[in-house]
PDB file of C-alpha atoms in Angstrom:
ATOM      1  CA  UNK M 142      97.927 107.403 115.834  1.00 69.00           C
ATOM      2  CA  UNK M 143      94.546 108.003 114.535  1.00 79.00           C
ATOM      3  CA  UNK M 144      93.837 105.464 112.518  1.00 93.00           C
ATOM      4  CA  UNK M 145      91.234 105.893 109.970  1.00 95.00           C
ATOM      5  CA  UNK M 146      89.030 109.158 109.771  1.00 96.00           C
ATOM      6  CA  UNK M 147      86.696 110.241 107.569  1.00 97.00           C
ATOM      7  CA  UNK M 148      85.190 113.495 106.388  1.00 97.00           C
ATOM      8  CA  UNK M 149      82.719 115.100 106.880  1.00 96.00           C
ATOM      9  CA  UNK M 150      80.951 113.449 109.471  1.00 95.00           C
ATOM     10  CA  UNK M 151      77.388 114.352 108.438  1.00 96.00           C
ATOM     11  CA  UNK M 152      75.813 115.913 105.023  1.00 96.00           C
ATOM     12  CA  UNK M 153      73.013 117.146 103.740  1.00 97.00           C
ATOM     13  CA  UNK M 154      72.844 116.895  99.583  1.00 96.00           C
ATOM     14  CA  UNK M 155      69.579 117.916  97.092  1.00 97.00           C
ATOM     15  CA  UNK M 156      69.230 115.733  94.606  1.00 97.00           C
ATOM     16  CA  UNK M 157      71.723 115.885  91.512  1.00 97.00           C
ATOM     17  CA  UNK M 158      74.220 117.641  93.755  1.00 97.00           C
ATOM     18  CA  UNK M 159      78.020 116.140  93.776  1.00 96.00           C
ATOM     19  CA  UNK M 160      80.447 115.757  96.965  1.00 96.00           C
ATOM     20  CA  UNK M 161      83.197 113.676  97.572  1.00 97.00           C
ATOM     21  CA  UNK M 162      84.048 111.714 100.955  1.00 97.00           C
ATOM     22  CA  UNK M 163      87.635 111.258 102.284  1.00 97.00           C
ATOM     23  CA  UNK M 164      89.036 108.835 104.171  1.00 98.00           C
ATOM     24  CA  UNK M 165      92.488 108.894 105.796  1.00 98.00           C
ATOM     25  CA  UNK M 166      94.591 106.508 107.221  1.00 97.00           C
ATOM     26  CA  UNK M 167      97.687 107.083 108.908  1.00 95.00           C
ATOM     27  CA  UNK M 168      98.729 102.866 109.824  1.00 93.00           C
ATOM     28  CA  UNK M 169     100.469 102.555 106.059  1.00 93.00           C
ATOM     29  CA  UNK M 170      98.120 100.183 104.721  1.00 93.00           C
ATOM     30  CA  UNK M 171      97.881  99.239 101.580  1.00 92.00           C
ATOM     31  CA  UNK M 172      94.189  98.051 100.963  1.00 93.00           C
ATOM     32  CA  UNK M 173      91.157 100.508 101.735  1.00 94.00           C
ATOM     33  CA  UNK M 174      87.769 100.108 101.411  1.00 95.00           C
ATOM     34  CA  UNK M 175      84.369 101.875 100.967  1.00 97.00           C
ATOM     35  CA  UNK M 176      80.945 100.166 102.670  1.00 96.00           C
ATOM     36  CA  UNK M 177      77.584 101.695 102.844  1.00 97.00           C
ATOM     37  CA  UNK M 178      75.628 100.570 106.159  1.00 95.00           C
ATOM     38  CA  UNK M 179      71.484 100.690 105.098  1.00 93.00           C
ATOM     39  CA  UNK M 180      69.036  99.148 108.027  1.00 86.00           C
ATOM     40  CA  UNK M 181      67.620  95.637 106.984  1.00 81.00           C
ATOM     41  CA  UNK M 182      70.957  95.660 104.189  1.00 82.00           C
ATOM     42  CA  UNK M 183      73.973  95.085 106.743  1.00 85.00           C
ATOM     43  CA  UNK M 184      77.221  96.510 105.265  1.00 92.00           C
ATOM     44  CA  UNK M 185      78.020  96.374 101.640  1.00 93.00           C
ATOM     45  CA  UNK M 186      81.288  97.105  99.994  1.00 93.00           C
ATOM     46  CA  UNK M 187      80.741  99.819  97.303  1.00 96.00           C
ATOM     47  CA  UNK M 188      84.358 100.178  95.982  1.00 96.00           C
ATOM     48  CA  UNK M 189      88.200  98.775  97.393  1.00 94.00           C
ATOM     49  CA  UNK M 190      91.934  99.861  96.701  1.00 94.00           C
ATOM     50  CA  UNK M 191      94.433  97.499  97.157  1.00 91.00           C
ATOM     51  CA  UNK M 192      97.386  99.975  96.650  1.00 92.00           C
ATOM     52  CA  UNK M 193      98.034 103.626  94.913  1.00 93.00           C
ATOM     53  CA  UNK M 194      96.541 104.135  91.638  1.00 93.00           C
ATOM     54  CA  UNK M 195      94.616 101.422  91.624  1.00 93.00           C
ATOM     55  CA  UNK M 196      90.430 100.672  92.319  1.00 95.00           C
ATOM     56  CA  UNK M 197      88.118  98.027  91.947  1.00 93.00           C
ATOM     57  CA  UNK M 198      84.286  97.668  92.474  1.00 94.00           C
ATOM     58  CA  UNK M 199      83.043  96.343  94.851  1.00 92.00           C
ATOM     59  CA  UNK M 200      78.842  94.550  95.677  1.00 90.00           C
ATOM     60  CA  UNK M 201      77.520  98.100  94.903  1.00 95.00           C
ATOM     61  CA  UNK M 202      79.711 100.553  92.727  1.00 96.00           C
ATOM     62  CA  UNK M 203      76.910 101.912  90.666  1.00 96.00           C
ATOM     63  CA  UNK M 204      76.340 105.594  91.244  1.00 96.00           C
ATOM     64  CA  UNK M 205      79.616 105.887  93.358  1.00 98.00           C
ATOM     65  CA  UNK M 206      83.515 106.875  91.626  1.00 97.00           C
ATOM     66  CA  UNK M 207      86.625 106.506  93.859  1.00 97.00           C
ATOM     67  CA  UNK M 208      90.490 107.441  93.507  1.00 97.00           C
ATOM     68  CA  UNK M 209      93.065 106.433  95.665  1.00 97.00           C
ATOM     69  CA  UNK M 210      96.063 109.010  94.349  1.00 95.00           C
ATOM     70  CA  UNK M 211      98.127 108.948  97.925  1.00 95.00           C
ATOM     71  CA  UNK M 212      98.269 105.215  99.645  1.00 95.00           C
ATOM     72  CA  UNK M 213      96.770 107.133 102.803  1.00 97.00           C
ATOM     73  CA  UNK M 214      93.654 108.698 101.401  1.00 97.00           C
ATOM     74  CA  UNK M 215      90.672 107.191  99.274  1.00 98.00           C
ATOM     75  CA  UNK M 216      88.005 109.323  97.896  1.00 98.00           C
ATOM     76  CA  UNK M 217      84.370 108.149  97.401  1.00 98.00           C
ATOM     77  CA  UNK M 218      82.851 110.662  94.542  1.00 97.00           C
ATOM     78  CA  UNK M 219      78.934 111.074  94.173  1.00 96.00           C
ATOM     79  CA  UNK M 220      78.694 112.821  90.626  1.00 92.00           C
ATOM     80  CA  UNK M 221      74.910 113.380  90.873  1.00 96.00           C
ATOM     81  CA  UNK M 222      72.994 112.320  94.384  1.00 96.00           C
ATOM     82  CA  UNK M 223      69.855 110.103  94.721  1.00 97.00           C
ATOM     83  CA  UNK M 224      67.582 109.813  97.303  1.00 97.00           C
ATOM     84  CA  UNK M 225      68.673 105.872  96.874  1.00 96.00           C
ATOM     85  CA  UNK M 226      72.157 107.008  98.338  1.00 97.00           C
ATOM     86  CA  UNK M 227      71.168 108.024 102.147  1.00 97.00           C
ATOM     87  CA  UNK M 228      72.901 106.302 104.024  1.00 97.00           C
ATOM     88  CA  UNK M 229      75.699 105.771 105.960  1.00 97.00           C
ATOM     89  CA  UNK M 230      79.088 105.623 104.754  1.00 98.00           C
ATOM     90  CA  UNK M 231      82.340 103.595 106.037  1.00 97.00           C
ATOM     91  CA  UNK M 232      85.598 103.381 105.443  1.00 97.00           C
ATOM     92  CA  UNK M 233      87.814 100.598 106.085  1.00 94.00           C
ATOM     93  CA  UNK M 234      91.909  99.736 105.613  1.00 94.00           C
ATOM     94  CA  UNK M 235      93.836  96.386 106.378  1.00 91.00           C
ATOM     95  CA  UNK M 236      97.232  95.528 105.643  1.00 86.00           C
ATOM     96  CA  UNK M 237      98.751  93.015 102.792  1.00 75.00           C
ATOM     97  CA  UNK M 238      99.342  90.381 105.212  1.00 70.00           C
ATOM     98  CA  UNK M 239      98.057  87.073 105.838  1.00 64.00           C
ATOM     99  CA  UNK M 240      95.799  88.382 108.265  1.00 69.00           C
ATOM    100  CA  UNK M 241      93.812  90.943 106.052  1.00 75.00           C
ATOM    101  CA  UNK M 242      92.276  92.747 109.660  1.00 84.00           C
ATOM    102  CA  UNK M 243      90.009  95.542 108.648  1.00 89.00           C
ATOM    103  CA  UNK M 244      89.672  99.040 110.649  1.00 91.00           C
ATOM    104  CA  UNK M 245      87.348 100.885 110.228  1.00 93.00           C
ATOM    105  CA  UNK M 246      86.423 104.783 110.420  1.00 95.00           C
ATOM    106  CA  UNK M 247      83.471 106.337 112.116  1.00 94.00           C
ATOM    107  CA  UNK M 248      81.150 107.288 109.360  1.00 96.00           C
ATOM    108  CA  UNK M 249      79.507 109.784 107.567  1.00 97.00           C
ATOM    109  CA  UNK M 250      75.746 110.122 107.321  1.00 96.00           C
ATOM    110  CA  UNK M 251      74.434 111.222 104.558  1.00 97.00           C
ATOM    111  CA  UNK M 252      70.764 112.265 103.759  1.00 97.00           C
ATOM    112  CA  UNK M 253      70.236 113.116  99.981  1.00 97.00           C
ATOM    113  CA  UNK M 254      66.743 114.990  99.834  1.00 96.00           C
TER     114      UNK M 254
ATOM    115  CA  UNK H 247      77.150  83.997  96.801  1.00 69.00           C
ATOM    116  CA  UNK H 248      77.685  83.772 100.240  1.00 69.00           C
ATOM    117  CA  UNK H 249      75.404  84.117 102.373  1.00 88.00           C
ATOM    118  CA  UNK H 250      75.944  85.081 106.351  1.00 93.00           C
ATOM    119  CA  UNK H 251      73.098  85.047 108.478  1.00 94.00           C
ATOM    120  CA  UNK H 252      72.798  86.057 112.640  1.00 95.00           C
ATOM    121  CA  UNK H 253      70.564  85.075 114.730  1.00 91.00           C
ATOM    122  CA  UNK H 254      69.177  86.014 117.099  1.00 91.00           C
ATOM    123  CA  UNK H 255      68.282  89.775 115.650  1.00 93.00           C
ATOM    124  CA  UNK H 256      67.894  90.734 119.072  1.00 95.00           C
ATOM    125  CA  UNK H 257      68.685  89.457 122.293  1.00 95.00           C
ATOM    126  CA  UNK H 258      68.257  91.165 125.977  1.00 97.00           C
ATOM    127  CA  UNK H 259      70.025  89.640 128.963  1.00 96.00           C
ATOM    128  CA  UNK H 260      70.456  90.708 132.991  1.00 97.00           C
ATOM    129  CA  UNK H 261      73.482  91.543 133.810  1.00 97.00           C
ATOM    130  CA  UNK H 262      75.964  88.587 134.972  1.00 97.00           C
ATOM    131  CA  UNK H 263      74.584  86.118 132.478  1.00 97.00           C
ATOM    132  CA  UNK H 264      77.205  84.227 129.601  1.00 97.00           C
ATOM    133  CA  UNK H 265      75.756  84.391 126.310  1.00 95.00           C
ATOM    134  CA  UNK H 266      76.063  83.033 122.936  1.00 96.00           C
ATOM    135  CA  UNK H 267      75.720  84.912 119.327  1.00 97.00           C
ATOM    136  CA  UNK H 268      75.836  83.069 116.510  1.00 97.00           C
ATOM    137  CA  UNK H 269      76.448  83.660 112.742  1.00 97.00           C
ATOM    138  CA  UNK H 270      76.230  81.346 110.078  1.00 96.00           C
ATOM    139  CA  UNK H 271      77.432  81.026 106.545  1.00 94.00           C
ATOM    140  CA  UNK H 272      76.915  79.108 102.967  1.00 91.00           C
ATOM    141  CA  UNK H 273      80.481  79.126 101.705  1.00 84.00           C
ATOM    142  CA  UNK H 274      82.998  77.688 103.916  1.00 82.00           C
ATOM    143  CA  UNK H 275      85.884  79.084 101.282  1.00 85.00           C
ATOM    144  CA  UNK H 276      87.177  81.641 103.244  1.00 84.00           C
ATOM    145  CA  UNK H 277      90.294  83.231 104.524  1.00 84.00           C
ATOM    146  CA  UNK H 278      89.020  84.501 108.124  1.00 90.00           C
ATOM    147  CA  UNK H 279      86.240  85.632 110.037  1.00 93.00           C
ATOM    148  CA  UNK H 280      85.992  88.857 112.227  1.00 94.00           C
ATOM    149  CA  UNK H 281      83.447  89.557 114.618  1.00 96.00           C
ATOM    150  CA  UNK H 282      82.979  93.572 115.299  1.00 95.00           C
ATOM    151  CA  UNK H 283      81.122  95.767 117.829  1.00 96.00           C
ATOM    152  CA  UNK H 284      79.102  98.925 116.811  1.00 95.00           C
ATOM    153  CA  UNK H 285      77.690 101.310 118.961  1.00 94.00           C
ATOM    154  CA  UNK H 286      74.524 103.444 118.040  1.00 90.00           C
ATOM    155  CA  UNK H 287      76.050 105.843 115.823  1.00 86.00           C
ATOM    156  CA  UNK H 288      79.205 104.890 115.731  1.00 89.00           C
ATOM    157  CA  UNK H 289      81.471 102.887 113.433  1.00 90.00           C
ATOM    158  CA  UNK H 290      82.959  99.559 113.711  1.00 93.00           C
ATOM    159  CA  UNK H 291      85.323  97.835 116.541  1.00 93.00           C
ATOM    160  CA  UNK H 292      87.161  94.607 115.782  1.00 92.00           C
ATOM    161  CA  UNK H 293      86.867  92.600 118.642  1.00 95.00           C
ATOM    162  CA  UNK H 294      88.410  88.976 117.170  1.00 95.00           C
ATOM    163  CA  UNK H 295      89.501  87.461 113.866  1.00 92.00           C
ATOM    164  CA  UNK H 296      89.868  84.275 113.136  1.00 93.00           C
ATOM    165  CA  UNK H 297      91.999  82.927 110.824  1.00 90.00           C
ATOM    166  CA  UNK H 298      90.444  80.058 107.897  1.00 89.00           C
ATOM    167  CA  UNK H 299      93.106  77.364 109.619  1.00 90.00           C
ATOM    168  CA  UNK H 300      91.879  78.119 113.589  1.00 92.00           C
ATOM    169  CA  UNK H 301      89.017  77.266 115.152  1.00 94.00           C
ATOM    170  CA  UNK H 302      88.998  79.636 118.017  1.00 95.00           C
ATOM    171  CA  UNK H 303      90.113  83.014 119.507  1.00 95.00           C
ATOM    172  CA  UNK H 304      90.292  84.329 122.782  1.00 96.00           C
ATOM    173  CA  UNK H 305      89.844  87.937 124.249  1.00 95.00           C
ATOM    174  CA  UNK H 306      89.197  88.790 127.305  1.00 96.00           C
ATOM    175  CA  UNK H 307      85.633  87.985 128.583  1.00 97.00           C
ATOM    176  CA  UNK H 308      85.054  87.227 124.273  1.00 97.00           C
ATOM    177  CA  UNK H 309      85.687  83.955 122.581  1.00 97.00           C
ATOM    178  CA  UNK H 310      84.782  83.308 119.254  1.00 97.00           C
ATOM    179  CA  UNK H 311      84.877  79.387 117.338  1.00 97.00           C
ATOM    180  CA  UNK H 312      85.065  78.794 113.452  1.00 96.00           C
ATOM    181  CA  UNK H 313      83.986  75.615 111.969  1.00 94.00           C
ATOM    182  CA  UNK H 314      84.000  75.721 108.458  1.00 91.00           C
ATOM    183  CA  UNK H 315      82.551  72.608 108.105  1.00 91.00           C
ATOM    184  CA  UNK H 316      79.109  73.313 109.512  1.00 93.00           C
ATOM    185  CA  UNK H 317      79.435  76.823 108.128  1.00 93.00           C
ATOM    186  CA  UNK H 318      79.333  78.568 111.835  1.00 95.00           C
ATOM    187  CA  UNK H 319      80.854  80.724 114.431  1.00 96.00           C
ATOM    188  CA  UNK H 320      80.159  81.761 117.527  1.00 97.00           C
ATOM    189  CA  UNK H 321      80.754  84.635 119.935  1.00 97.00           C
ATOM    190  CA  UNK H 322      80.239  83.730 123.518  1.00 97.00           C
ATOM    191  CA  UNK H 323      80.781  86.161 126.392  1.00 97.00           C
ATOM    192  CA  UNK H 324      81.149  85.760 129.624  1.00 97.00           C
ATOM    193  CA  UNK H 325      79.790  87.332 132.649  1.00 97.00           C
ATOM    194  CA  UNK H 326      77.989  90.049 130.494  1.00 97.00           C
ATOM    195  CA  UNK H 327      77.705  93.659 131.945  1.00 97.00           C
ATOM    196  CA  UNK H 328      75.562  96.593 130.453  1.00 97.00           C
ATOM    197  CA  UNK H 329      78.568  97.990 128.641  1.00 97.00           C
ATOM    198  CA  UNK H 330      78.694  95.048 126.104  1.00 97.00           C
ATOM    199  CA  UNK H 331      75.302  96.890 124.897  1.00 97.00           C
ATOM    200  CA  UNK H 332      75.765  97.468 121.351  1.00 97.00           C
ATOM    201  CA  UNK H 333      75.330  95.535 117.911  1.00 96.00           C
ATOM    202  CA  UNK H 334      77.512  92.805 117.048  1.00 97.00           C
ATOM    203  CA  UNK H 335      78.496  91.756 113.441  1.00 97.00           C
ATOM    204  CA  UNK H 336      80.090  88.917 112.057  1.00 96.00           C
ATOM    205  CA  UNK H 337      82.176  89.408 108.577  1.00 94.00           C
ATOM    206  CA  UNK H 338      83.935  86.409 106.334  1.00 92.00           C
ATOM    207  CA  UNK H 339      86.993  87.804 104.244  1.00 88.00           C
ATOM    208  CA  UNK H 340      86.429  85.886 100.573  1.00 81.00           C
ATOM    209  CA  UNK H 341      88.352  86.090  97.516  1.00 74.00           C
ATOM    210  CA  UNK H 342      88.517  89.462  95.630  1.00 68.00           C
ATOM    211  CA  UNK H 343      88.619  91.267  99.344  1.00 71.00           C
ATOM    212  CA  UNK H 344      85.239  90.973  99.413  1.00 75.00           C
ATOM    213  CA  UNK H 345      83.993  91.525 103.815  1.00 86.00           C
ATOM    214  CA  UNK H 346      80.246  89.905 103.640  1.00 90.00           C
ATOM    215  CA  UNK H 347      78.499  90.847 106.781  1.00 93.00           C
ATOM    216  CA  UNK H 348      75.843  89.166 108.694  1.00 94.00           C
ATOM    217  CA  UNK H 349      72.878  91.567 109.808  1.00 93.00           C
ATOM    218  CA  UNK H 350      74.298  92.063 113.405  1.00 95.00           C
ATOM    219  CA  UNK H 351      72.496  90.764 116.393  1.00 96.00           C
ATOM    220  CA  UNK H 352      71.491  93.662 118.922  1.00 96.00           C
ATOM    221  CA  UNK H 353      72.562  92.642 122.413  1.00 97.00           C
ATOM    222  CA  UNK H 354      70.728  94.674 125.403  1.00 97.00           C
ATOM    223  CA  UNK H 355      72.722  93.649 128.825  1.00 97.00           C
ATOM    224  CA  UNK H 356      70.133  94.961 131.673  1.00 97.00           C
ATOM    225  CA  UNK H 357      71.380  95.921 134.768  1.00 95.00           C
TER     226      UNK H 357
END
């Protein structure tokens, strides 16, 4: 049982370049989340999923496009990178119970240059 | 909007002593509290949640209180060793699935 994971773990982007991140979990939950971690900002949720097909924003969506096409994976899409987007990225999944626990995955630094 | 504050940012301790971290908050509507570990580099651990309708939970050498009321919680451990070195964050679950996070307080546990 891995839980959540995330690729890549690291990445390198010049500005106006695209990537997407993954995230995978394999503990069948329905609701998924995207943060961004900045020092002096804490954690701020950029986009959530609470099931297939479906995507809200979140604090900070601007810049940042997601799609959640299998219930296990949700992708976080930078169409053209900013310097204003280094950071580093989590994902996060929790179950639709009463409990609403979040897990999270281990990050992905990116540096936009 | 809510509003969740830590303090202190930083705290360093010998080794043995109990501790206290505390997080505050401006809206007491919420459906539970977590507090999480992170590790330089690393992502996040859930170490306790606690449910709007409790007031405490228990793990370990880790308890953590909720009163909404006053708008805090706290996350005392006990008997601290140098492996509890690492960041700790506290998170309120709102409506719209919206996790707020306070800015962590760094804990250094000295040998």
């Amino acid at each position: 049982n891995a839980g959540v994971t995330q690729t890549p773990k690291f990445r390198v982007l010049k500005t106006g370049q695209s990537m997407t991140l993954l995230c995978a979990q394999d503990m069948n939950h329905e609701y998924m989340y995207w943060y961004r971690q900045d020092p002096g900002m804490g954690l701020r949720l950029i986009h959530y999923s609470v099931g297939e097909g479906t995507t809200a924003k979140g604090e900070v969506p601007d810049g940042y496009n997601v799609s959640r096409l299998k219930k296990q994976n949700f992708l976080l899409g930078l169409e053209s990178a900013a310097p204003s987007q280094t950071s580093v990225y989590f994902c996060a999944s929790s179950n639709r119970d009463w409990v609403h626990e979040q897990y999270f995955g281990p990050g992905t630094r990116l540096t936009v240059t | 909007k809510q509003e969740v504050t830590q303090i202190p940012a930083a705290l360093s301790v010998p080794e043995g002593e109990n501790l206290v971290l505390n997080c505050s908050f401006t809206d007491s509507a919420i459906y539970n509290l977590q507090w999480f570990r992170q590790d330089p580099g690393k992502g996040l651990t859930s170490l306790l949640l606690i449910q709007s309708s409790q007031r405490e939970q228990t793990s370990g050498r880790l308890n953590a209180s909720l009163d909404k009321s006053s708008g805090r919680s706290t996350l005392y451990i006990a008997a601290s060793q140098p492996g509890d070195s690492a960041t700790y964050l506290c998170a309120l679950l709102r409506a719209g699935n919206m996790l707020t996070f306070g800015g962590g307080t760094r804990l250094m546990v000295k040998p």
